Amino acid sequence: MNSKNSPSHLPDHVLLQIFRYLKAEDILNLSSVSQTWYRVSKDELLWKSLVKRDWNVNPTIGIAPGQTSWFSEYLRLWQHTPILETEVLKGHTHQVLHVSFSHNGKYFATCSKDGYVMLWDAGYPARIKHYYDMKVYSWKNTQFSQFNESDTLLLVSGVHFGNHSNTGEIAVFNLEEDFVIQCRMSNKPYDFFGTWYNDNYLLSGDLRWLAHLVSTSVVWLNRASQESDSEFTSIMNRMFKFYNRSASSIRSITVANCRSLPQRQPTSSSPTPSNTSDDCSSNKSCHETGNPISHPDLPTADTKTTDRSSRKEEDVFFHNSTEGTLWPTNSGEFQSWRRDSPNITAARMGNRDYETKEESKSDDDEVEKESTRSDSPLACSGAEASSQRAESEATDDDSEEVLDPREKFLIFTMGSRTYTPHQIGLKRISPFTFCNRIDIGPSLAERVAIQRQERQALEESLALGIPPPEPVWQDFEAVADRFDPIDHVIDLNGHIIGMSLSPDHRYLYVNVRPWPQGCIIENPLQPPPIAQEIDIHVIDLVTLKQVGSLLRAHRSFTPNDECFFIFLDVSNNYVASGAEDKYAYIWDRHYGVVLAKFPHQDVVNAVSFNPRDPEILITASDDYTLKIWRSRHRARQLNLPLVDLPVGMEFRQRSSLLN
């Protein structure tokens, strides 16, 4: 054959056209034929077409924010996405309900129906470091865990024994003192779960019924260390008290930071919830690293990243995906996702200024009478705080401490039309002080005198035929001043079964089983039927707007009354979720496509990325096992035999001339 007519001398445009029909593996192998083929094999337009072909990416979608090389993107999706089953852990003897990583990536905790909580060393191979049987405290199972910011404490919540019990408990384990329980506190309902407020304080819940279908949810702020030298030292403060209707309640609570929100100044007109979102959306730094900090050393949108093309990545087949990239912007990240879903509506509640709400609380609210608990920390201001400071100074006791200078969002699931959670509620929290000293109130003799006076007044009223005034709890407007308003509510028109924050706390990802479009709820105790398909909705916590929902892939089958939480997790580049179809799933955040699914023998309840190395993913299943999935790159670094490892089901197409 004439050398001029040999394949190695084909024009570049002809080679590119041929390469477009080949597999990525074949192109990389052919790049060693000659310098010309090497140069053509690294053409960015070629790899752009391969990314969109092999992962079925919408042709209109641009490259992920902060990225400059389509070749690097292809390698990330192919070689740096968790896909290989490198370990199967069988420490639990019953269904595994939850898994969570420490922020330093060194440990992970698991919860199970066997009643145990286990702390694992995340190295290879993973091993159990500590475990604790919570059945000794009448726990039926452990269901949720979360590490504090410094990874020195572990929050674990569980369910008490009882066929119809909705009560639970939270325990805090000290990880620096051989996994000893540091404190325990009540938690109701149990699927409130609990969460860390900051490194030393956590949130728990309480539910109190007021009337038929009407209740109140109380959010308590608790010290993680409850040792005290005085019976008058407070270990918990009431933060909020919310009104629940339609037999619903506050559930699945979490906290996100929004540190730089402008402080609202009191005005003659009360701001509406829309003002709240406008305040946040107008501030560019609302998306700073959140609490708990998943990636404290990764850059935010204000941080410049290194140009990957300057590192000559074409000479290194596998780039280091642990390096930071720009956080996605609102204009680019979700352009591949479905927008303006007809099954999504936004709602707002409360037109009163929540900062003045504490001053308008009724003193005679019998629901709030607590003999051992202090009042709301948000109420510790003004004259009351001054009085407490004076009293504390007189007793050499510090009565107040500013917990956290950062502005925060309290985020939770709720409902207003039916008892099943179908709405996301948000409450802004300004920096406040924790009231350390309990107000002991009147003495015993004074309380007896007050009760005698109240009894005498009641008898006189009854003698005159005047019935005692009773709150009409079903009429929210009549009792609204007794409760804290919710600043913003987003109705997702479906049963919410999971939610997770992105590492920078900019976006909230929500698992939802949608209701039929246009359904009408006539009885709050009979919610609409829910779909088997699960949608992942995304809420921008800067604008408080929805930016879209992932295309459906994972499924659930249980009806409304048996529906349970399916935990999801979010890394810088990926979203993963469990499902009832015996698979876990992973999507790319920017391109909005499902990349792979990971098989189990039963329902997959939870997933968790290693926050220090998102190329590692753990899945927890009803089949009593945990599986650790690593990328091909990580498996190669561990010298694992790739050909012998089980592979998840990839959605990457593998075109070639032979197909």
XYZ file of C-alpha atoms in Angstrom:
659
model
C 0.000 0.000 0.000
C 1.242 3.481 -0.877
C 2.338 5.270 2.288
C 0.315 8.303 1.225
C -2.836 6.161 1.145
C -2.212 4.410 4.470
C -4.672 5.080 7.311
C -1.997 6.921 9.277
C -1.948 9.632 6.591
C -5.661 10.269 6.380
C -6.702 13.910 6.680
C -7.694 15.096 10.139
C -11.344 15.649 9.255
C -11.619 12.089 7.916
C -10.009 10.648 11.058
C -12.375 12.660 13.250
C -15.362 11.339 11.344
C -14.134 7.766 11.803
C -13.309 8.258 15.483
C -16.860 9.445 16.165
C -18.069 5.900 15.500
C -15.564 4.203 17.799
C -15.599 3.363 21.477
C -13.665 5.615 23.817
C -11.371 2.698 24.671
C -10.571 2.174 20.985
C -9.809 5.859 20.431
C -7.380 5.915 23.343
C -5.636 2.799 22.005
C -5.390 4.279 18.494
C -3.854 7.466 19.854
C -0.502 5.632 20.066
C -0.367 4.898 16.339
C 1.174 8.192 15.351
C 1.517 11.789 16.422
C -1.255 12.759 14.028
C -3.641 10.218 15.471
C -2.652 11.269 18.968
C -3.432 14.897 18.171
C -6.767 14.059 16.558
C -7.711 11.712 19.389
C -7.548 14.642 21.818
C -9.855 16.880 19.792
C -12.310 18.573 22.194
C -15.219 18.538 19.748
C -14.718 14.799 19.352
C -14.976 14.210 23.097
C -17.899 16.586 23.390
C -19.805 14.449 20.901
C -18.769 11.268 22.729
C -19.971 12.587 26.113
C -23.351 13.430 24.664
C -23.589 10.212 22.691
C -22.467 7.753 25.338
C -24.461 9.262 28.230
C -27.387 10.527 26.185
C -26.814 14.127 27.273
C -29.076 16.785 25.803
C -27.192 18.321 22.828
C -27.998 21.840 24.035
C -26.200 21.364 27.354
C -22.829 23.013 27.762
C -19.870 21.762 29.750
C -20.157 21.679 33.533
C -19.353 24.978 35.295
C -15.651 25.329 36.061
C -14.645 22.690 33.521
C -12.713 23.459 30.321
C -12.040 20.030 28.802
C -14.626 17.616 27.394
C -11.925 14.950 27.389
C -11.513 15.404 31.159
C -15.278 15.285 31.594
C -15.475 12.001 29.712
C -12.747 10.524 31.907
C -14.521 11.758 35.041
C -17.800 10.129 34.063
C -16.083 6.933 32.962
C -13.135 6.433 35.326
C -13.902 8.579 38.383
C -17.537 7.696 39.087
C -18.215 4.986 41.715
C -19.079 1.827 39.788
C -17.116 -1.183 41.153
C -18.339 -3.226 44.116
C -15.139 -3.420 46.146
C -16.554 -4.518 49.531
C -19.660 -6.125 51.018
C -20.065 -5.525 54.773
C -22.196 -7.832 56.915
C -21.900 -6.400 60.406
C -25.650 -5.970 61.010
C -28.116 -8.806 61.573
C -31.206 -6.989 60.276
C -32.191 -4.404 57.687
C -29.702 -1.534 57.408
C -31.635 1.735 57.460
C -29.032 4.482 57.241
C -25.383 5.271 56.596
C -23.501 8.551 57.064
C -19.877 9.640 56.684
C -17.800 11.794 59.001
C -16.725 15.087 57.468
C -13.074 14.065 57.435
C -13.979 10.917 55.499
C -12.246 8.604 57.972
C -15.339 6.980 59.496
C -18.927 6.151 58.701
C -21.836 5.186 60.950
C -24.656 2.748 60.227
C -28.102 2.233 61.755
C -30.242 -0.886 61.601
C -33.397 -2.622 62.709
C -31.196 -4.875 64.847
C -31.033 -1.958 67.323
C -27.287 -1.418 66.935
C -25.388 1.651 65.842
C -21.976 0.881 64.382
C -18.975 3.104 63.781
C -16.735 1.888 60.969
C -13.197 2.731 59.929
C -13.511 3.862 56.305
C -10.095 2.624 55.194
C -9.614 -0.395 52.997
C -10.780 -2.828 54.043
C -13.489 -1.245 56.195
C -13.800 -2.581 59.739
C -16.021 -2.012 62.766
C -14.397 0.366 65.238
C -17.219 0.685 67.822
C -20.781 -0.527 68.242
C -23.592 -0.048 70.766
C -26.811 -1.964 71.389
C -29.529 0.673 71.889
C -32.152 -1.929 72.809
C -30.980 -1.555 76.407
C -32.748 1.833 76.303
C -35.969 0.335 74.862
C -35.063 1.302 71.308
C -36.723 -0.805 68.657
C -34.187 0.249 66.039
C -31.647 2.903 65.175
C -32.674 4.916 62.127
C -30.452 7.964 61.539
C -26.980 9.277 62.380
C -25.027 12.465 61.790
C -21.524 13.622 62.767
C -20.980 17.097 64.181
C -18.670 19.581 62.433
C -15.502 18.527 64.255
C -16.291 14.789 64.024
C -15.998 14.486 67.797
C -19.672 13.666 68.441
C -22.210 11.430 66.717
C -25.958 12.051 66.798
C -28.031 8.860 66.598
C -31.827 8.769 66.590
C -34.084 5.764 66.997
C -37.600 4.484 67.569
C -38.999 3.253 70.873
C -40.626 -0.162 71.198
C -44.354 -0.313 70.505
C -46.480 -1.409 67.565
C -48.017 2.038 67.166
C -45.337 4.127 68.817
C -44.422 7.407 67.165
C -41.992 8.413 69.900
C -38.263 8.194 69.620
C -35.072 9.316 71.250
C -31.766 10.921 70.311
C -28.440 9.828 71.769
C -25.126 11.665 71.437
C -21.957 9.541 71.376
C -18.544 10.912 72.270
C -16.070 9.702 69.656
C -13.052 10.834 71.672
C -13.934 8.749 74.720
C -14.452 5.238 73.333
C -17.958 5.749 71.986
C -19.679 6.496 75.306
C -23.155 8.004 75.380
C -22.845 11.620 76.414
C -26.566 12.445 76.656
C -30.027 11.339 75.535
C -33.194 13.299 74.823
C -36.767 12.615 73.761
C -37.694 13.050 70.103
C -41.283 13.037 68.843
C -42.253 12.040 66.240
C -39.356 9.688 65.639
C -39.063 10.715 61.970
C -38.193 14.228 63.101
C -34.734 12.569 63.129
C -32.884 15.499 64.706
C -29.879 17.411 63.403
C -26.843 19.348 64.555
C -27.328 23.111 64.870
C -23.613 23.688 65.296
C -20.711 21.760 66.767
C -22.079 21.658 70.321
C -25.855 22.009 70.008
C -28.478 19.844 68.343
C -32.187 20.028 67.561
C -34.890 17.633 68.737
C -38.667 17.689 68.386
C -41.861 17.336 70.364
C -45.445 16.856 69.161
C -48.509 17.851 71.188
C -52.091 17.372 70.075
C -54.411 20.327 70.599
C -57.664 19.198 68.969
C -58.951 16.885 66.255
C -56.422 16.941 63.387
C -54.631 19.909 65.002
C -51.298 19.755 66.819
C -48.188 21.778 67.522
C -44.586 20.838 66.771
C -41.981 22.215 69.149
C -38.330 22.477 68.092
C -35.902 22.218 71.018
C -32.271 23.328 71.054
C -30.174 21.002 73.228
C -26.676 21.113 74.617
C -24.627 18.147 73.491
C -22.874 18.255 76.864
C -25.522 18.311 79.590
C -23.354 18.111 82.681
C -24.219 20.940 85.060
C -23.110 22.200 88.464
C -26.470 23.797 89.204
C -30.079 22.707 88.959
C -30.838 26.159 87.578
C -28.544 25.784 84.542
C -30.530 25.252 81.366
C -29.553 22.429 79.043
C -32.283 23.010 76.464
C -34.164 25.994 75.076
C -37.312 26.089 73.044
C -36.596 27.508 69.592
C -39.920 27.409 67.736
C -43.471 26.235 68.085
C -45.291 25.604 64.803
C -48.972 25.047 64.103
C -49.923 21.782 62.382
C -53.194 21.157 60.594
C -54.725 18.175 58.764
C -53.094 15.701 61.213
C -49.640 16.592 59.851
C -46.476 17.437 61.759
C -42.958 18.777 61.273
C -40.572 16.006 60.183
C -37.092 15.367 58.745
C -35.495 18.553 59.967
C -32.164 19.927 58.774
C -30.182 23.174 59.025
C -28.416 25.115 56.256
C -26.167 28.132 56.589
C -26.867 31.406 54.854
C -24.244 33.423 56.642
C -24.366 36.743 54.860
C -28.080 37.462 54.712
C -28.749 41.142 55.436
C -30.280 41.786 58.826
C -33.872 42.946 58.558
C -34.614 46.201 60.317
C -37.989 46.727 62.045
C -40.289 48.832 59.927
C -43.844 50.028 60.140
C -44.920 47.457 57.569
C -44.315 43.783 58.190
C -42.360 42.042 55.428
C -43.970 39.139 53.679
C -42.272 35.795 53.023
C -41.508 37.006 49.522
C -39.374 39.739 51.087
C -37.410 37.030 52.820
C -36.538 35.279 49.580
C -35.774 38.590 47.906
C -33.313 39.425 50.668
C -31.544 36.134 50.123
C -31.540 36.250 46.344
C -30.047 39.727 46.314
C -27.025 38.607 48.304
C -24.252 36.878 46.384
C -22.680 35.160 49.378
C -25.720 33.229 50.585
C -24.207 30.016 49.252
C -21.081 29.903 51.398
C -19.998 26.629 52.901
C -22.701 25.289 55.180
C -23.128 23.452 58.448
C -22.343 20.616 58.849
C -19.413 21.399 56.553
C -19.060 18.643 53.977
C -16.166 20.133 52.015
C -14.551 22.877 54.091
C -11.538 23.147 51.819
C -13.299 23.112 48.476
C -13.663 26.447 46.652
C -16.987 28.194 46.329
C -18.290 30.194 43.391
C -16.103 33.102 44.476
C -12.924 31.000 44.358
C -10.832 30.767 41.221
C -9.878 27.272 40.148
C -6.899 26.057 38.218
C -7.363 25.707 34.502
C -7.352 21.958 33.997
C -6.095 22.307 30.472
C -2.859 23.835 31.816
C -2.040 20.565 33.563
C -1.644 18.666 30.284
C -4.319 16.234 31.305
C -4.229 14.545 27.943
C -1.041 12.843 29.136
C -2.742 11.584 32.287
C -5.686 9.333 31.522
C -7.332 9.828 34.916
C -7.654 13.251 36.453
C -7.844 13.804 40.206
C -11.543 14.310 40.888
C -10.968 15.203 44.525
C -9.706 18.622 43.514
C -12.232 21.394 43.839
C -14.261 22.845 40.999
C -16.494 25.844 40.793
C -19.843 25.382 42.445
C -22.571 25.355 39.779
C -24.383 28.581 39.098
C -28.114 28.957 38.767
C -27.802 29.693 35.076
C -25.845 26.618 34.102
C -26.198 23.657 36.413
C -29.762 22.624 35.730
C -30.210 23.516 32.087
C -30.533 19.803 31.313
C -33.317 19.202 33.805
C -37.075 19.402 33.250
C -38.372 22.840 34.155
C -41.769 24.249 35.027
C -43.262 20.935 36.002
C -47.093 21.263 36.051
C -47.132 19.183 39.209
C -45.174 21.758 41.245
C -46.638 24.777 43.015
C -45.249 27.275 45.470
C -47.058 28.450 48.569
C -46.330 30.965 51.286
C -47.519 31.130 54.842
C -47.677 33.880 57.419
C -47.710 37.580 56.660
C -46.438 38.610 60.066
C -42.888 39.624 60.906
C -41.393 36.574 62.603
C -38.864 38.723 64.481
C -41.653 40.385 66.444
C -43.593 37.171 66.939
C -41.910 36.279 70.212
C -43.157 39.514 71.767
C -46.757 38.698 70.907
C -46.887 35.233 72.464
C -49.704 34.766 74.939
C -48.668 34.287 78.536
C -51.667 32.118 79.318
C -50.997 29.456 76.700
C -51.415 26.297 78.696
C -49.694 24.250 76.018
C -46.403 26.039 76.729
C -46.280 25.387 80.479
C -42.964 23.686 81.165
C -41.702 23.225 84.709
C -38.112 22.360 83.833
C -37.467 23.909 80.407
C -36.488 27.474 79.602
C -38.274 29.638 77.065
C -37.359 30.185 73.429
C -33.786 31.411 72.887
C -35.120 33.870 70.350
C -37.072 35.491 73.164
C -33.922 36.126 75.204
C -33.589 39.717 74.122
C -34.502 43.186 75.253
C -35.667 43.739 78.812
C -35.900 40.015 79.559
C -32.303 39.389 78.509
C -31.134 42.420 80.484
C -32.919 41.119 83.544
C -31.329 37.708 83.134
C -27.881 39.240 82.683
C -28.304 41.238 85.863
C -29.389 38.152 87.730
C -26.534 36.079 86.346
C -23.964 38.707 87.244
C -25.300 38.714 90.771
C -24.766 34.946 90.942
C -21.466 34.887 88.982
C -23.197 32.794 86.301
C -22.983 33.553 82.600
C -26.613 33.616 81.487
C -26.185 33.990 77.743
C -23.920 32.957 74.917
C -24.137 33.678 71.206
C -24.336 30.255 69.622
C -23.415 31.006 66.043
C -22.865 34.281 64.153
C -24.070 32.709 60.918
C -27.572 33.219 59.550
C -29.281 29.871 59.017
C -32.280 28.212 57.439
C -34.307 25.686 59.391
C -35.643 23.273 56.756
C -38.274 20.584 57.316
C -41.056 18.609 55.683
C -44.670 19.333 56.556
C -48.212 19.207 55.217
C -51.311 21.380 55.141
C -53.750 19.443 52.974
C -53.138 15.949 54.334
C -51.090 14.197 56.995
C -48.456 12.948 54.572
C -45.480 15.332 54.149
C -45.896 17.146 50.848
C -44.392 20.564 51.559
C -40.963 21.981 52.373
C -41.029 24.601 55.116
C -38.234 27.120 55.677
C -37.629 29.302 58.712
C -34.827 31.851 58.828
C -32.807 31.965 62.025
C -30.851 35.074 62.961
C -27.945 34.808 65.445
C -29.294 34.522 68.988
C -28.225 33.775 72.526
C -28.739 30.602 74.499
C -30.420 31.231 77.860
C -28.277 29.362 80.340
C -30.229 30.102 83.504
C -33.662 28.614 84.132
C -36.283 31.022 85.405
C -37.444 29.223 88.538
C -40.691 31.218 88.612
C -42.849 31.770 91.707
C -42.309 29.840 94.903
C -44.536 26.964 95.951
C -46.588 29.224 98.228
C -47.030 31.749 95.428
C -48.124 29.050 92.979
C -50.691 27.746 95.465
C -52.058 31.262 95.907
C -52.296 31.769 92.145
C -54.133 28.466 91.672
C -56.546 29.400 94.475
C -57.304 32.718 92.783
C -57.805 31.051 89.386
C -60.120 28.449 90.912
C -62.163 31.141 92.673
C -62.472 33.186 89.470
C -63.580 30.087 87.554
C -66.253 29.258 90.127
C -67.593 32.814 90.009
C -67.758 32.690 86.212
C -69.625 29.378 86.240
C -72.066 30.721 88.831
C -72.882 33.574 86.447
C -73.328 31.115 83.576
C -70.187 32.277 81.786
C -68.198 29.344 80.360
C -64.385 29.565 80.623
C -62.716 30.837 77.457
C -61.208 28.002 75.430
C -58.948 28.470 72.397
C -60.547 27.386 69.131
C -57.515 25.488 67.876
C -59.090 24.619 64.511
C -59.267 28.348 63.691
C -55.671 29.222 62.869
C -56.292 32.949 62.577
C -57.759 33.004 66.082
C -54.707 31.351 67.638
C -51.964 32.401 65.191
C -50.304 34.683 67.724
C -49.492 31.665 69.887
C -47.261 30.108 67.208
C -44.219 30.949 65.121
C -44.958 31.647 61.463
C -43.230 29.688 58.720
C -41.375 32.072 56.436
C -41.631 30.136 53.183
C -43.454 26.992 52.065
C -42.976 25.062 48.827
C -45.639 22.518 47.917
C -44.290 19.596 45.885
C -47.685 17.931 45.259
C -46.521 14.505 46.310
C -45.291 12.390 49.199
C -41.822 13.567 50.272
C -39.649 10.570 51.152
C -36.172 12.067 51.449
C -34.065 15.210 51.203
C -30.402 16.200 51.273
C -28.338 19.378 50.994
C -25.592 19.908 48.438
C -22.106 20.175 50.015
C -22.145 23.979 49.779
C -25.733 24.112 51.125
C -26.830 26.036 48.035
C -29.335 23.442 46.811
C -31.817 21.153 48.520
C -32.506 17.833 46.765
C -35.849 16.187 47.562
C -37.139 12.684 46.782
C -40.868 12.929 45.940
C -43.459 10.366 44.885
C -45.892 12.581 42.964
C -49.666 12.686 43.247
C -51.915 12.559 40.172
C -52.067 15.936 38.478
C -55.076 18.011 39.467
C -56.036 15.740 42.371
C -58.404 17.148 44.987
C -58.006 16.198 48.650
C -61.341 16.095 50.445
C -60.291 14.165 53.549
C -56.863 14.902 55.105
C -56.775 11.325 56.419
C -57.130 9.956 52.883
C -54.242 11.324 50.803
C -54.150 10.789 47.026
C -52.491 7.687 45.607
C -48.780 8.118 44.979
C -46.776 7.163 41.911
C -44.266 4.333 41.910
C -41.746 6.588 40.173
C -39.649 8.927 42.320
C -38.748 12.445 41.210
C -35.817 14.380 42.623
C -36.775 18.042 42.929
C -34.142 20.718 43.460
C -34.673 23.937 45.428
C -32.240 26.841 45.220
C -31.864 28.107 48.794
C -30.626 31.485 47.559
C -33.709 32.324 45.518
C -36.041 29.859 47.295
C -37.142 28.732 43.848
C -37.250 25.312 42.254
C -34.809 24.773 39.429
C -36.150 21.492 38.087
C -36.429 17.780 38.732
C -34.323 14.877 37.595
C -35.764 12.544 35.027
C -37.312 9.564 36.743
C -35.204 6.467 37.197
C -35.652 5.018 40.706
C -38.913 3.519 41.943
C -40.900 2.834 45.106
C -43.860 0.530 45.647
C -45.259 0.937 49.179
C -48.631 2.740 49.574
C -49.124 6.012 51.445
C -49.700 4.498 54.871
C -46.574 2.314 54.616
C -44.301 4.755 52.806
C -40.855 5.199 54.389
C -37.818 7.413 53.961
C -35.432 6.786 51.085
C -32.252 8.697 51.897
C -30.272 10.426 49.172
C -26.894 12.159 49.185
C -25.215 14.850 47.116
C -21.546 15.406 46.269
C -19.941 18.146 44.231
C -20.643 16.361 40.932
C -23.136 13.612 41.698
C -26.486 12.805 43.279
C -27.229 9.312 44.577
C -30.357 7.761 46.062
C -31.707 4.474 47.243
C -34.919 2.926 45.906
C -37.386 0.135 46.584
C -36.615 -1.604 43.294
C -33.466 -3.160 44.861
C -31.097 -0.659 43.276
C -29.269 2.499 44.247
C -28.863 5.132 41.537
C -26.318 7.819 40.707
C -26.852 10.895 38.506
C -24.585 13.635 37.264
C -25.678 16.924 38.830
C -24.977 19.127 35.843
C -25.941 16.945 32.897
C -29.012 15.563 34.636
C -28.507 11.999 33.409
C -28.459 8.737 35.323
C -24.984 7.216 35.152
C -25.390 3.827 36.818
C -27.417 1.739 39.232
C -26.078 -0.559 41.940
C -27.815 -3.880 42.670
C -28.801 -5.313 46.067
C -31.036 -8.227 47.026
C -33.650 -5.984 48.663
C -34.694 -2.360 49.153
C -31.841 0.180 49.234
C -32.647 2.555 52.090
C -29.728 4.972 52.079
C -26.571 6.044 50.272
C -23.612 8.174 51.317
C -20.641 9.656 49.465
C -17.314 9.986 51.197
C -17.159 13.814 51.498
C -13.374 13.767 51.120
C -13.448 11.374 48.192
C -16.707 11.297 46.189
C -15.279 8.435 44.142
C -16.417 6.249 47.060
C -20.123 5.560 47.655
C -21.744 3.329 50.293
C -25.217 1.800 49.897
C -27.309 0.369 52.757
C -30.004 -2.220 52.133
C -32.765 -4.327 53.646
C -30.679 -7.344 52.606
C -28.669 -6.740 55.834
C -25.594 -5.598 53.924
C -23.623 -2.481 53.110
C -21.776 -2.248 49.819
C -18.828 0.020 49.121
C -18.550 1.177 45.513
C -15.359 2.738 44.185
C -14.386 4.254 40.870
C -12.116 2.387 38.496
C -9.459 4.947 39.317
C -9.648 4.274 43.075
C -9.720 0.505 42.595
C -6.637 0.752 40.445
C -4.878 2.781 43.155
C -5.674 0.007 45.660
C -4.241 -2.590 43.241
C -7.578 -4.383 43.115
C -8.209 -6.784 40.209
C -10.708 -4.775 38.160
C -11.718 -7.724 35.980
C -12.778 -9.713 39.047
C -14.873 -6.988 40.702
C -18.663 -6.853 40.220
C -19.655 -3.817 38.171
C -22.761 -1.724 38.637
C -25.135 -1.436 35.715
C -23.748 1.447 33.643
C -25.910 3.537 31.362
C -22.934 4.396 29.151
C -23.502 3.425 25.548
C -20.619 1.747 23.771
C -20.937 2.442 20.076
C -18.557 1.050 17.510
C -18.409 0.356 13.795
C -19.469 -3.214 14.506
C -22.746 -2.182 16.170
